[in-house]
Short mmCIF file of C-alpha atoms and ligand atoms in Angstrom, two decimals:
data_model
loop_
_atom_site.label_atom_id
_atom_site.label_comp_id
_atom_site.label_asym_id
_atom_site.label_seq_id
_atom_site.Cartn_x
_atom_site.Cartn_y
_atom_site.Cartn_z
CA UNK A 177 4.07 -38.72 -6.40
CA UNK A 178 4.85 -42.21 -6.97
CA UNK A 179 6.41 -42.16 -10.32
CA UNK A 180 8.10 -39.16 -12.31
CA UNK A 181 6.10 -38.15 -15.25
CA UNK A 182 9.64 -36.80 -16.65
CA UNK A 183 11.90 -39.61 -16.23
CA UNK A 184 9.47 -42.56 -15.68
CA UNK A 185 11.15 -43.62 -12.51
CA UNK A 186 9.69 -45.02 -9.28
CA UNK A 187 10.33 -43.35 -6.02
CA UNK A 188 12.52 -40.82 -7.27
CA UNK A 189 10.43 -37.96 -5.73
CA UNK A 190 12.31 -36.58 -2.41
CA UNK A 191 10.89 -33.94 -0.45
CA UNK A 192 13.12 -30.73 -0.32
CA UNK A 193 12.09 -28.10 2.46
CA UNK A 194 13.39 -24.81 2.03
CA UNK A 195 13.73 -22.26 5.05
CA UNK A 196 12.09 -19.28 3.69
CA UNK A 197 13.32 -17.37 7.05
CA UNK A 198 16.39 -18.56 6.98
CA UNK A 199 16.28 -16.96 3.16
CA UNK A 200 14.94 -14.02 4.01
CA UNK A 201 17.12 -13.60 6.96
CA UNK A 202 20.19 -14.03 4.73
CA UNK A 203 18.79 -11.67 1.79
CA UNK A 204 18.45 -8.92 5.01
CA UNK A 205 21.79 -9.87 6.08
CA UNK A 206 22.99 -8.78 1.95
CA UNK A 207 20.55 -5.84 2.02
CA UNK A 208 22.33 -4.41 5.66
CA UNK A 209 25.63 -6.14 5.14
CA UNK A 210 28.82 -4.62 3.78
CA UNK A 211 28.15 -5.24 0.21
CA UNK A 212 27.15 -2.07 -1.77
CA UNK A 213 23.98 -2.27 -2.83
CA UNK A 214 24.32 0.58 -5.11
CA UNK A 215 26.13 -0.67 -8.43
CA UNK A 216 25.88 2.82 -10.74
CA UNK A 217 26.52 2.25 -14.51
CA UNK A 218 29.73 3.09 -15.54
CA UNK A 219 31.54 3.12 -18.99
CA UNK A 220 33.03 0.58 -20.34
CA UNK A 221 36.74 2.31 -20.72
CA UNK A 222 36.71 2.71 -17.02
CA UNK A 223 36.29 -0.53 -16.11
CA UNK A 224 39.09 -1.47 -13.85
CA UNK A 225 40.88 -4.29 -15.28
CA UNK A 226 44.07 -4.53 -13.17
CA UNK A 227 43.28 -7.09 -10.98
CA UNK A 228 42.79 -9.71 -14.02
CA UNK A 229 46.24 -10.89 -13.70
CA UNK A 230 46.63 -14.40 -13.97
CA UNK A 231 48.04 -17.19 -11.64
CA UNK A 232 50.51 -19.64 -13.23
CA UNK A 233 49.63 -23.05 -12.29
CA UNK A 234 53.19 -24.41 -12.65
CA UNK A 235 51.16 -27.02 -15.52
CA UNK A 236 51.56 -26.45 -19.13
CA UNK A 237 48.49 -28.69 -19.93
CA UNK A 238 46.19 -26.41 -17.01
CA UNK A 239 47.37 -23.19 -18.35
CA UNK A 240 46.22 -24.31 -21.52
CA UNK A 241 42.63 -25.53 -20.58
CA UNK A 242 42.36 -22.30 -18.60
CA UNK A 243 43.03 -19.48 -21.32
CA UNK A 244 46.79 -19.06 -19.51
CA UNK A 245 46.53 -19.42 -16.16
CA UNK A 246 44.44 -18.91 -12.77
CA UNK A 247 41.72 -15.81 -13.36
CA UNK A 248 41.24 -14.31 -9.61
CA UNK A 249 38.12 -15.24 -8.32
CA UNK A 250 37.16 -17.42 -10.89
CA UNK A 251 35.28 -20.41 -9.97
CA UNK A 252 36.12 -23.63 -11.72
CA UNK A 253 34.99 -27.10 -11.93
CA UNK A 254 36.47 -30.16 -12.52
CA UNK A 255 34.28 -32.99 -13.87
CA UNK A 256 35.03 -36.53 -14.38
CA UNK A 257 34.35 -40.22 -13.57
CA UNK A 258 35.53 -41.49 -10.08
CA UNK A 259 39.20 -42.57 -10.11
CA UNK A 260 40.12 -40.31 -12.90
CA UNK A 261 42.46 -38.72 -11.31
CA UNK A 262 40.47 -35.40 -9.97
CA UNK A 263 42.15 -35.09 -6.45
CA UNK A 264 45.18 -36.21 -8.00
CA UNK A 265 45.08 -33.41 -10.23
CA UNK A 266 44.24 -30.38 -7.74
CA UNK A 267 46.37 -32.30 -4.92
CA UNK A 268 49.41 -31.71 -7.52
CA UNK A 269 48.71 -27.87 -8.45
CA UNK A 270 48.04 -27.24 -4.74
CA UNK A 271 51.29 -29.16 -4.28
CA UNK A 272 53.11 -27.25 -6.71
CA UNK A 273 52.94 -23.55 -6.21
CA UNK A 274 55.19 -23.22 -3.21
CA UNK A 275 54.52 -19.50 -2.98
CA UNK A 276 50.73 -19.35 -2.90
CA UNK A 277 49.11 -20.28 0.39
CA UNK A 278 46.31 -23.25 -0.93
CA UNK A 279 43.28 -24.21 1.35
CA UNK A 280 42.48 -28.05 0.07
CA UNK A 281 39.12 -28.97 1.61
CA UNK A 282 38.08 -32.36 1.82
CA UNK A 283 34.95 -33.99 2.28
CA UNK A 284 35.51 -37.37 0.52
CA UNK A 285 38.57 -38.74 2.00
CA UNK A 286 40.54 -37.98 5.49
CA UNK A 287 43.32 -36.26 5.86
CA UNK A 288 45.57 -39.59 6.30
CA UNK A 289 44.10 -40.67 2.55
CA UNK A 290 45.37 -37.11 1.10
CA UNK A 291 49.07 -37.24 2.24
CA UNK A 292 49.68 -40.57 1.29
CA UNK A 293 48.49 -38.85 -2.30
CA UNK A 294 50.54 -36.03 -1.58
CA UNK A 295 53.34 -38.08 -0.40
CA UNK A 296 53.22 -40.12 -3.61
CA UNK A 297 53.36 -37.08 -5.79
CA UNK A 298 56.61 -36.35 -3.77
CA UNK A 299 56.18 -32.76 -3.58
CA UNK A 300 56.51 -31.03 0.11
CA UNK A 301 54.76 -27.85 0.37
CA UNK A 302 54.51 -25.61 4.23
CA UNK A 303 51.37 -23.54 2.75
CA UNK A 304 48.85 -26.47 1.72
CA UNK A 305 46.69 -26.27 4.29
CA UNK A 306 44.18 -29.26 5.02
CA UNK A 307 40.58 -28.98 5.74
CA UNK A 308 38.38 -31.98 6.84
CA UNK A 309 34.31 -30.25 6.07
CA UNK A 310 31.51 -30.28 4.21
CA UNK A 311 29.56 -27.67 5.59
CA UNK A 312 29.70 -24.57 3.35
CA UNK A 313 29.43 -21.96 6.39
CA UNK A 314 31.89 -23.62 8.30
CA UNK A 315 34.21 -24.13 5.54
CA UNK A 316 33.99 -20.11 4.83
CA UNK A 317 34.66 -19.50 8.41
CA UNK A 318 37.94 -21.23 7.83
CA UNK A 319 38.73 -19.75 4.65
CA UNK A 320 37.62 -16.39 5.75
CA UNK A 321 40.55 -16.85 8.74
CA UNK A 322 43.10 -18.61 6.70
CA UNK A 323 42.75 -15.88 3.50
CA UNK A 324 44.55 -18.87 1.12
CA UNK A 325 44.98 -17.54 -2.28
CA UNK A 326 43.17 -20.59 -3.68
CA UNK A 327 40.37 -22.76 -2.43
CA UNK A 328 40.18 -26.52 -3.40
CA UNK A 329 36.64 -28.11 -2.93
CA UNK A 330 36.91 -31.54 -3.19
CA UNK A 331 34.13 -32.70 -3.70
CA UNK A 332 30.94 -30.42 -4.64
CA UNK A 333 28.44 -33.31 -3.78
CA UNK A 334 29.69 -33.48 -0.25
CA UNK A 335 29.13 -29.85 0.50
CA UNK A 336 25.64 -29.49 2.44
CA UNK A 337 24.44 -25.87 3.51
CA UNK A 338 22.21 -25.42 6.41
CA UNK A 339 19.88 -23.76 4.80
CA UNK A 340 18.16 -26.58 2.73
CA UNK A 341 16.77 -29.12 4.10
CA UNK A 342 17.98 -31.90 1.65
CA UNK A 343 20.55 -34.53 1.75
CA UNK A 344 24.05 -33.05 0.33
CA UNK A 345 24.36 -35.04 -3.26
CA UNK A 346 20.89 -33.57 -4.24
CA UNK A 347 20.29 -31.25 -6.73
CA UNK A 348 19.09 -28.27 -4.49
CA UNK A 349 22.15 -28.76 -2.15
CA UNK A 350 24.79 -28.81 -4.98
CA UNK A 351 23.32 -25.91 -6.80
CA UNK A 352 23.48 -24.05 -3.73
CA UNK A 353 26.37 -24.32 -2.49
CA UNK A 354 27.73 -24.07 -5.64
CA UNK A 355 26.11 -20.30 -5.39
CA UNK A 356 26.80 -19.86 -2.46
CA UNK A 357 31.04 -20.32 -3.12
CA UNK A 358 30.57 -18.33 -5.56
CA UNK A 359 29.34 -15.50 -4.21
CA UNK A 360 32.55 -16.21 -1.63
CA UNK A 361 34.71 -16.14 -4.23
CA UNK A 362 33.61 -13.16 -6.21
CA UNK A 363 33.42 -11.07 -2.72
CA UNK A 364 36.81 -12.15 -1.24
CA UNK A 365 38.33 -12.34 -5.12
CA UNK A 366 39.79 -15.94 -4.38
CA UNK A 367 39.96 -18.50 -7.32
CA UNK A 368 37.97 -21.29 -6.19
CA UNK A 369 38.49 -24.81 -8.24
CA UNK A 370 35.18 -27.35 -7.30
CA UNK A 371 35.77 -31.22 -7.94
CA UNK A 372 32.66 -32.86 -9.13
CA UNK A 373 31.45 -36.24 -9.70
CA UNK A 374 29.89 -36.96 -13.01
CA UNK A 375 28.29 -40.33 -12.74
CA UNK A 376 28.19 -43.04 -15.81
CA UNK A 377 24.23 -42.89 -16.56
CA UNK A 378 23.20 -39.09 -16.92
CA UNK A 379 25.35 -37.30 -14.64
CA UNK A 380 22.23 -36.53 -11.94
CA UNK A 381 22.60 -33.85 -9.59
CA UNK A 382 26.51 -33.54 -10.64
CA UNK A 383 28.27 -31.00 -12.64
CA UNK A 384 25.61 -30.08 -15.48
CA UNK A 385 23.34 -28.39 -13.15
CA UNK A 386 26.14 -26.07 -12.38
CA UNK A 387 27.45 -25.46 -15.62
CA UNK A 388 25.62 -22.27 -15.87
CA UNK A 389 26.73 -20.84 -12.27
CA UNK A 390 30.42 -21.26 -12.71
CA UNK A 391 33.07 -19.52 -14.64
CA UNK A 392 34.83 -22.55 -16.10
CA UNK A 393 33.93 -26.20 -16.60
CA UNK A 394 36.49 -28.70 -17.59
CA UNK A 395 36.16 -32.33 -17.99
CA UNK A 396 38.47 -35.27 -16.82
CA UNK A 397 38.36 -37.82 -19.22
CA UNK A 398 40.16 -41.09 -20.11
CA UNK A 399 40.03 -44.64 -19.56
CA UNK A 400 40.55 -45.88 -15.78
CA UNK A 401 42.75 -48.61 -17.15
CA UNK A 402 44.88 -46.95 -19.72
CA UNK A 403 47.07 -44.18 -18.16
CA UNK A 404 46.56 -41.48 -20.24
CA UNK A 405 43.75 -38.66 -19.39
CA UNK A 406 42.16 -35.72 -21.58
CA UNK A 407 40.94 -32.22 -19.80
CA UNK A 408 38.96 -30.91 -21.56
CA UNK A 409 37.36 -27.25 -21.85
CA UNK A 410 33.33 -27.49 -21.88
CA UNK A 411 33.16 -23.68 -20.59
CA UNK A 412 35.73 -20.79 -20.20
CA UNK A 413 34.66 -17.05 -19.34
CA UNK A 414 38.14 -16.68 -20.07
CA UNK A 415 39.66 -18.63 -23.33
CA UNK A 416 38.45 -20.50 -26.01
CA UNK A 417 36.84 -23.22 -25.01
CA UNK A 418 39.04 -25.81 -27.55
CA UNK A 419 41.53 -26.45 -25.79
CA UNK A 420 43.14 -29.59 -24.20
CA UNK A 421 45.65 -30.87 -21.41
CA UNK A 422 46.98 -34.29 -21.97
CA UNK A 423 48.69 -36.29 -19.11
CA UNK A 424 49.56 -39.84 -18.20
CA UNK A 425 49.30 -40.86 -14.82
CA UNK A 426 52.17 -42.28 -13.19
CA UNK A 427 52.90 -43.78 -10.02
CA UNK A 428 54.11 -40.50 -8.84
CA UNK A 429 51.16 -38.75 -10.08
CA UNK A 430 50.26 -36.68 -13.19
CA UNK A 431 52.86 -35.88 -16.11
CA UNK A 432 52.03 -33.60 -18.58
CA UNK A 433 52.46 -34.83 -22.26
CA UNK A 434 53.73 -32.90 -24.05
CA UNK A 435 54.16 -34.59 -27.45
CA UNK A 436 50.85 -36.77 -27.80
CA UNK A 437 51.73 -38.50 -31.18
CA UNK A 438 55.16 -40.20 -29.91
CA UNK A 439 53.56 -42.26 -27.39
CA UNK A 440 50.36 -43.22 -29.17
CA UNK A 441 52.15 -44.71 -31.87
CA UNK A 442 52.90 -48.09 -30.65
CA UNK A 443 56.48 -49.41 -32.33
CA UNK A 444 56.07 -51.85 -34.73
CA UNK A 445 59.02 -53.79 -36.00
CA UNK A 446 57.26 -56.08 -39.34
CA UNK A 447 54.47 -55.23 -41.14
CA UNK A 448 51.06 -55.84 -39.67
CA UNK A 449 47.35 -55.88 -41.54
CA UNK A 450 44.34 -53.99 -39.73
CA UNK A 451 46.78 -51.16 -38.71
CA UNK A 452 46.34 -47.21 -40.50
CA UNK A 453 47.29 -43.91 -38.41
CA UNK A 454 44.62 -41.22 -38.58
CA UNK A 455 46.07 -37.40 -37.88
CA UNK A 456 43.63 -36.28 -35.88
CA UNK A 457 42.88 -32.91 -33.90
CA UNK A 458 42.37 -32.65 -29.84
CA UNK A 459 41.42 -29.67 -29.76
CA UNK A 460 43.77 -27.18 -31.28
CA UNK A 461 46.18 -29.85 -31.03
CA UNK A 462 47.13 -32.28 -33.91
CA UNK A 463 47.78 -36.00 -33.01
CA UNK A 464 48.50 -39.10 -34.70
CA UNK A 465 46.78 -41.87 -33.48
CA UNK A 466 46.43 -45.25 -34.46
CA UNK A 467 43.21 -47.16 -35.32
CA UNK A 468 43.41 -51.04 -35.50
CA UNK A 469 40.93 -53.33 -36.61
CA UNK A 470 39.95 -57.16 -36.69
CA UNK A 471 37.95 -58.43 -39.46
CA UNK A 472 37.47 -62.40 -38.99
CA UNK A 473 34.78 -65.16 -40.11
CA UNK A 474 31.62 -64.86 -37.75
CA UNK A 475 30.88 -68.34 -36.37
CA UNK A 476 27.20 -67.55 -34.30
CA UNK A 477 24.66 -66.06 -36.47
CA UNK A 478 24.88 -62.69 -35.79
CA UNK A 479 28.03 -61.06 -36.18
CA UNK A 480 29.82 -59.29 -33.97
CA UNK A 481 30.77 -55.24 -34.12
CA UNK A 482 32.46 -54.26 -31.34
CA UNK A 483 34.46 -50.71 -31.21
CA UNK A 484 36.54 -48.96 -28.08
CA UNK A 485 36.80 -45.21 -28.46
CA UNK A 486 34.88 -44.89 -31.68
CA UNK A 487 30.95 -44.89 -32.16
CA UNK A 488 30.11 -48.28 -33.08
CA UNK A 489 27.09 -46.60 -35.05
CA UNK A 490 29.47 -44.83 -37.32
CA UNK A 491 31.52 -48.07 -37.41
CA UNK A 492 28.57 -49.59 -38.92
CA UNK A 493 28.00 -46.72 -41.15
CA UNK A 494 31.60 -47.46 -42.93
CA UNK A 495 30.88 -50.70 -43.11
CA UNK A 496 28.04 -50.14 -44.77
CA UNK A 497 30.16 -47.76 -47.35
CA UNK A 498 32.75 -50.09 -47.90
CA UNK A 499 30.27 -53.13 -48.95
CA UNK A 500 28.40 -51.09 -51.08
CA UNK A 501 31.14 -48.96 -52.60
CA UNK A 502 34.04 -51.03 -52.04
CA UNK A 503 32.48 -54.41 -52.73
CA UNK A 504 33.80 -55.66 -49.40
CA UNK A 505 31.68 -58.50 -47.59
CA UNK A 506 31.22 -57.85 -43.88
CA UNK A 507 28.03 -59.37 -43.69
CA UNK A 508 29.61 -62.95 -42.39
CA UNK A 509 32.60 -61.13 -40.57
CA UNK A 510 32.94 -60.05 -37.27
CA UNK A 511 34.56 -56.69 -36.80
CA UNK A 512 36.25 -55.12 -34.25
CA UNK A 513 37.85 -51.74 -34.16
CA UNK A 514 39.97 -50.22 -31.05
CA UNK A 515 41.37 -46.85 -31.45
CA UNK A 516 44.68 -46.64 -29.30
CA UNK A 517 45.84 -45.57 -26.29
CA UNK A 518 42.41 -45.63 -24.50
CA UNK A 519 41.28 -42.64 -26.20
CA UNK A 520 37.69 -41.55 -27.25
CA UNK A 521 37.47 -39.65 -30.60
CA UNK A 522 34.71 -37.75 -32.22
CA UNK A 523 36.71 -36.16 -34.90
CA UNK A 524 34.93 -37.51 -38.08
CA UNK A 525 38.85 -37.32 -40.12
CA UNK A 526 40.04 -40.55 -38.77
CA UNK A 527 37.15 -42.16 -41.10
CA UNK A 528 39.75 -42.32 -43.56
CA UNK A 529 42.03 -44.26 -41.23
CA UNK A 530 39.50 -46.73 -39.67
CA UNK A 531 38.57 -47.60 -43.24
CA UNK A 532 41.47 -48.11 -44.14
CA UNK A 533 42.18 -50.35 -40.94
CA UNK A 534 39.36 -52.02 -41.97
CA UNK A 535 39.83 -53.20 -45.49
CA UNK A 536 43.67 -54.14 -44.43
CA UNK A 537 42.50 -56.56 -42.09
CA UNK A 538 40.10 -57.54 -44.40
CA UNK A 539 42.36 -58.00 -47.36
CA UNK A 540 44.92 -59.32 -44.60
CA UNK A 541 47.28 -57.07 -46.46
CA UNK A 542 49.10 -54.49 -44.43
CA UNK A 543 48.96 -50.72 -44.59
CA UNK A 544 52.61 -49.62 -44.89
CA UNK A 545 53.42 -48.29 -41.99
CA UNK A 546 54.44 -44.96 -42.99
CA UNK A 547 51.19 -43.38 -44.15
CA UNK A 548 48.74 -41.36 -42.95
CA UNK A 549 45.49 -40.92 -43.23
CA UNK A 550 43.20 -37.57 -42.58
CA UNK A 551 39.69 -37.43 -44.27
CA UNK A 552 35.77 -38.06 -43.52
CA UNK A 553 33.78 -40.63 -44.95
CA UNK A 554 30.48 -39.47 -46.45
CA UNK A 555 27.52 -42.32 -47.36
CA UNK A 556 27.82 -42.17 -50.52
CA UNK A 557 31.49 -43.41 -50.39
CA UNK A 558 33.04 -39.56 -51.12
CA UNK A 559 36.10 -38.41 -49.27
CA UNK A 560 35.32 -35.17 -47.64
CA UNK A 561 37.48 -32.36 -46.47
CA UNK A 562 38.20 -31.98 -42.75
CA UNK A 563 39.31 -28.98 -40.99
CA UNK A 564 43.04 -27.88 -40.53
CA UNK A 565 44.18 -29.98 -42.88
CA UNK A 566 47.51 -27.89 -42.67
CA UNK A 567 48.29 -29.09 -39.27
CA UNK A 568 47.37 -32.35 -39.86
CA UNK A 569 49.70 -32.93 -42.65
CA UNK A 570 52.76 -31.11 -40.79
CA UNK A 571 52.25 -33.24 -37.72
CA UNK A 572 52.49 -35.94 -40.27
CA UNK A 573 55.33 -34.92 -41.75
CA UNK A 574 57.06 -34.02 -38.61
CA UNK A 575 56.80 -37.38 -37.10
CA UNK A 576 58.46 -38.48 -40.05
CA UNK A 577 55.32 -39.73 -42.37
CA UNK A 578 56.07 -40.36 -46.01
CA UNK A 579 52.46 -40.20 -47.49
CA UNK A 580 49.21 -38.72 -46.40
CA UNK A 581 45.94 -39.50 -47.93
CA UNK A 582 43.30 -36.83 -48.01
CA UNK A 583 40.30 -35.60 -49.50
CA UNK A 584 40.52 -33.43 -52.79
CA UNK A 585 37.78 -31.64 -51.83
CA UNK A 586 40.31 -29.45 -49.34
CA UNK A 587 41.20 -25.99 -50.13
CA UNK A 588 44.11 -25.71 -52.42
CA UNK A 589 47.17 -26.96 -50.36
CA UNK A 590 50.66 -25.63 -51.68
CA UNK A 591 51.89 -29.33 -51.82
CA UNK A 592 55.74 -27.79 -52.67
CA UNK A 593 56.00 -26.77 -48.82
CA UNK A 594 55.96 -30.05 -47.89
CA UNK A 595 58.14 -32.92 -47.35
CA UNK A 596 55.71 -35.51 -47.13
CA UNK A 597 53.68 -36.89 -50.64
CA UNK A 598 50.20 -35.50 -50.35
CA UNK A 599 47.66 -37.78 -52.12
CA UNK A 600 44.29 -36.25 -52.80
CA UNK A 601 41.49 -38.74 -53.26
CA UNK A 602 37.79 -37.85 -53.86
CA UNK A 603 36.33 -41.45 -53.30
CA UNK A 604 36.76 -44.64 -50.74
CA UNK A 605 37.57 -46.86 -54.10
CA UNK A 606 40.12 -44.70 -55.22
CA UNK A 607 41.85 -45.47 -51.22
CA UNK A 608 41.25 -49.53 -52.20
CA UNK A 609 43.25 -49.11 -55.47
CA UNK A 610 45.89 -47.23 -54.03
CA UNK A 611 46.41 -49.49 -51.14
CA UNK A 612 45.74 -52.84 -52.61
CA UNK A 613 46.08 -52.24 -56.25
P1 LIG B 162 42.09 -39.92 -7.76
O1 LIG B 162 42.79 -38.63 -7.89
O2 LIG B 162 41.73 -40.36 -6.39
O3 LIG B 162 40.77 -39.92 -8.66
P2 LIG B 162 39.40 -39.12 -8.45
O4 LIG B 162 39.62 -38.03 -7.46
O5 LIG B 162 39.06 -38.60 -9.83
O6 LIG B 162 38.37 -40.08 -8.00
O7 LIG B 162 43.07 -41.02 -8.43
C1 LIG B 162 42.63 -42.07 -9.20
C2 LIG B 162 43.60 -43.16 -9.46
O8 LIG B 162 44.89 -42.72 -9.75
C3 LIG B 162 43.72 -44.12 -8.32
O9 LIG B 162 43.23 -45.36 -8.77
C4 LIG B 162 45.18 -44.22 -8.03
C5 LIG B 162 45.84 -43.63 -9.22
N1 LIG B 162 47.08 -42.90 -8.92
C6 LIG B 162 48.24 -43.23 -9.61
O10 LIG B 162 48.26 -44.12 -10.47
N2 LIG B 162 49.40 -42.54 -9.36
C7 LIG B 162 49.44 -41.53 -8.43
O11 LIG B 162 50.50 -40.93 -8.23
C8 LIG B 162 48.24 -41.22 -7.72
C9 LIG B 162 48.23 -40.13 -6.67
C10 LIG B 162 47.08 -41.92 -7.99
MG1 LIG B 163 38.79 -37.89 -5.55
#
């Protein structure tokens, strides 16, 4: 077929052959092989649990993603753009746990390209063990001989097996193999972490095709050019699937942070306009982050809206509020809006801050710099509750915030436990008069 009824694309079509014997051979092999064939039901109070006993990673933001540690077994996969820091990450962990014996096998880079890594991460470690393939048997062979007590896969589109006939990268190859590990891990009970490629436009033949087969799924995110990175859980068998690691990346690889809010808070010395700080949640974590924005006179005829780590279309969307509610002309203006730090965020209770960032720069009056903000902006111009308000305001408060604006529409908030002034607003004009009077 010449073009894909699905997708609409030319010459996408590739011919995959599959070796039925080859198949049927191997689904003999399971029928005589060792396995037992014979699973009887048992109850559920018998179940032996003992071997669930998890593997520290040595990595306060990894034990976190993964429920609390390494399950046995367990396949995971790492996601995330190229040069996120993927190999960096795994490199570090295999790096790290001096007691474990690691099998790291690469079919991306040589072996010269991972110990420079590994000699700028600066950790020596006798039972990393280094393995240059890409073909699944082969790899097993190894593994099979070596018996590490973790497998690193680096990366999943690399890995071909022999018994598709496609070019490794495609869909059928990666699914397979992906199978195919993890039937070797389950069998041999060896944690097994997969590294895979998630491309800008779609993510084709990477990661989301094996989201179902594996145990875990967690996604490397962050801006190349900014140094700090988010891991996200997508999927966890084994924990909640809310968490988050954050690092930075250093010269000497990865560093755990451990106190988000400190370093996204850039130090101001005067007042500045188009600045508010939004306490925001990553995850289970609260964070204070802080949104800027530049209102100026648009000279071309259409103006500009431009936004880095926020949706542009809810950018527009407060605009759109604060015109009609707030009686604040963007029309002629461009706008720009850049949330800190490099970070994406989806949590709708900055609102409150970016408006606020907004009309400062607007008004070209400054937001003092000890307030902040924690609410979502509805269309109608309301102030609506978020969730876990009560974190928000004590991270707030913590970092040494005097004032924090937020809906009224929360749940009753026992405003005498706090330090910090609460203010409870139910509507965006009720923010303008308190801000600009
Ligand atoms: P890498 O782990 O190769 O990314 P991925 O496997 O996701 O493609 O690392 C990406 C970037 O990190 C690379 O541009 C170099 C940089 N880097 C550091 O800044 N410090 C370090 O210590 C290391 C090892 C890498
Ligand atoms: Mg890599």
């Amino acid at each position: 077929m010449g073009r894909c009824p699905v997708c609409n694309e030319w010459n996408t079509y590739a011919e995959e052959v599959i070796d039925r014997q080859a198949e049927r051979h191997r689904e003999k092999h399971a029928r005589n092989g060792e396995k037992p064939a014979e699973n009887t039901p048992v109850p559920l109070t018998q179940v032996d649990e003992t071997n669930l006993e998890r593997t520290d990673t040595r990595d306060t933001e990894l034990n976190r993603v993964l429920g609390g540690g390494i399950v046995p077994g367990s396949i995971v996969l790492i996601g995330g753009e190229p040069g996120i820091g993927k190999s960096t990450l795994l490199l570090q962990l295999a790096l790290r746990l001096h007691d474990k014996k690691i099998l790291y096998v690469t079919g991306e880079e040589s072996d010269r390209q991972i110990k420079m890594r590994a000699e700028r991460i600066g950790i020596k470690n006798d039972h990393c063990f280094l393995l240059t393939e890409t073909n699944t048997q082969q790899i097993f062979k190894h593994a099979a001989a070596l018996a590490p007590d973790i497998i690193i896969i680096d990366s999943v589109q690399t890995l071909y097996t022999t018994y598709i006939d496609s070019p490794a990268g495609s869909v059928s190859q990666v699914r397979e193999c992906t199978a195919e590990v993890m039937r070797f891990a389950k069998e041999r009970c060896v944690p097994v972490f997969l590294i895979g490629h998630i491309t800008k436009d779609g993510m084709i033949a990477g990661p989301k095709v094996l989201e179902h087969i594996v145990d875990t799924v967690l996604q490397f995110e962050g801006d190349r050019h900014h140094t700090y990175r988010i891991l996200r859980t997508v999927k966890n068998r084994f924990g909640s699937t809310s968490e988050t690691g954050i690092y930075e990346m250093t010269g000497d690889g990865l560093r755990p942070v451990l106190n988000p809010s400190e370093i996204l808070l850039t130090q101001r010395d005067e007042p500045l306009s188009g600045i508010a700080v939004a306490a925001m949640m990553e995850g289970l974590r609260p964070m204070l982050i802080e949104t800027q924005a530049l209102v100026t006179p648009a000279f071309y005829g259409t103006p500009q809206r431009s936004a880095t780590g926020f949706d542009v279309r809810r950018l527009n969307m407060l605009l759109a509020v604060l015109e009609k509610r707030a009686g604040l002309r963007f029309g002629t203006k461009d706008v720009f809006l850049n949330i800190a730090g490099g970070l994406r965020v989806d949590d709708p209770a900055i609102d409150l801050g970016v408006v606020a960032a907004l009309s400062s720069s607007y008004n070209d009056i400054s937001v003092p710099y000890n307030f902040a903000f924690a609410a979502e902006v509805g269309l109608s111009g309301e102030v609506r509750a978020v969730s876990r308000i009560e974190q928000r305001i004590t991270e707030a408060e913590k970092l040494g915030f005097e004032k924090i604006f937020i809906s009224k529409f929360n749940q009753k908030i026992d405003t005498g436990r706090y330090q910090i002034a609460i203010e409870s607003i139910g509507r965006v004009q009720q923010l303008m008069e308190a801000l600009y009077g």
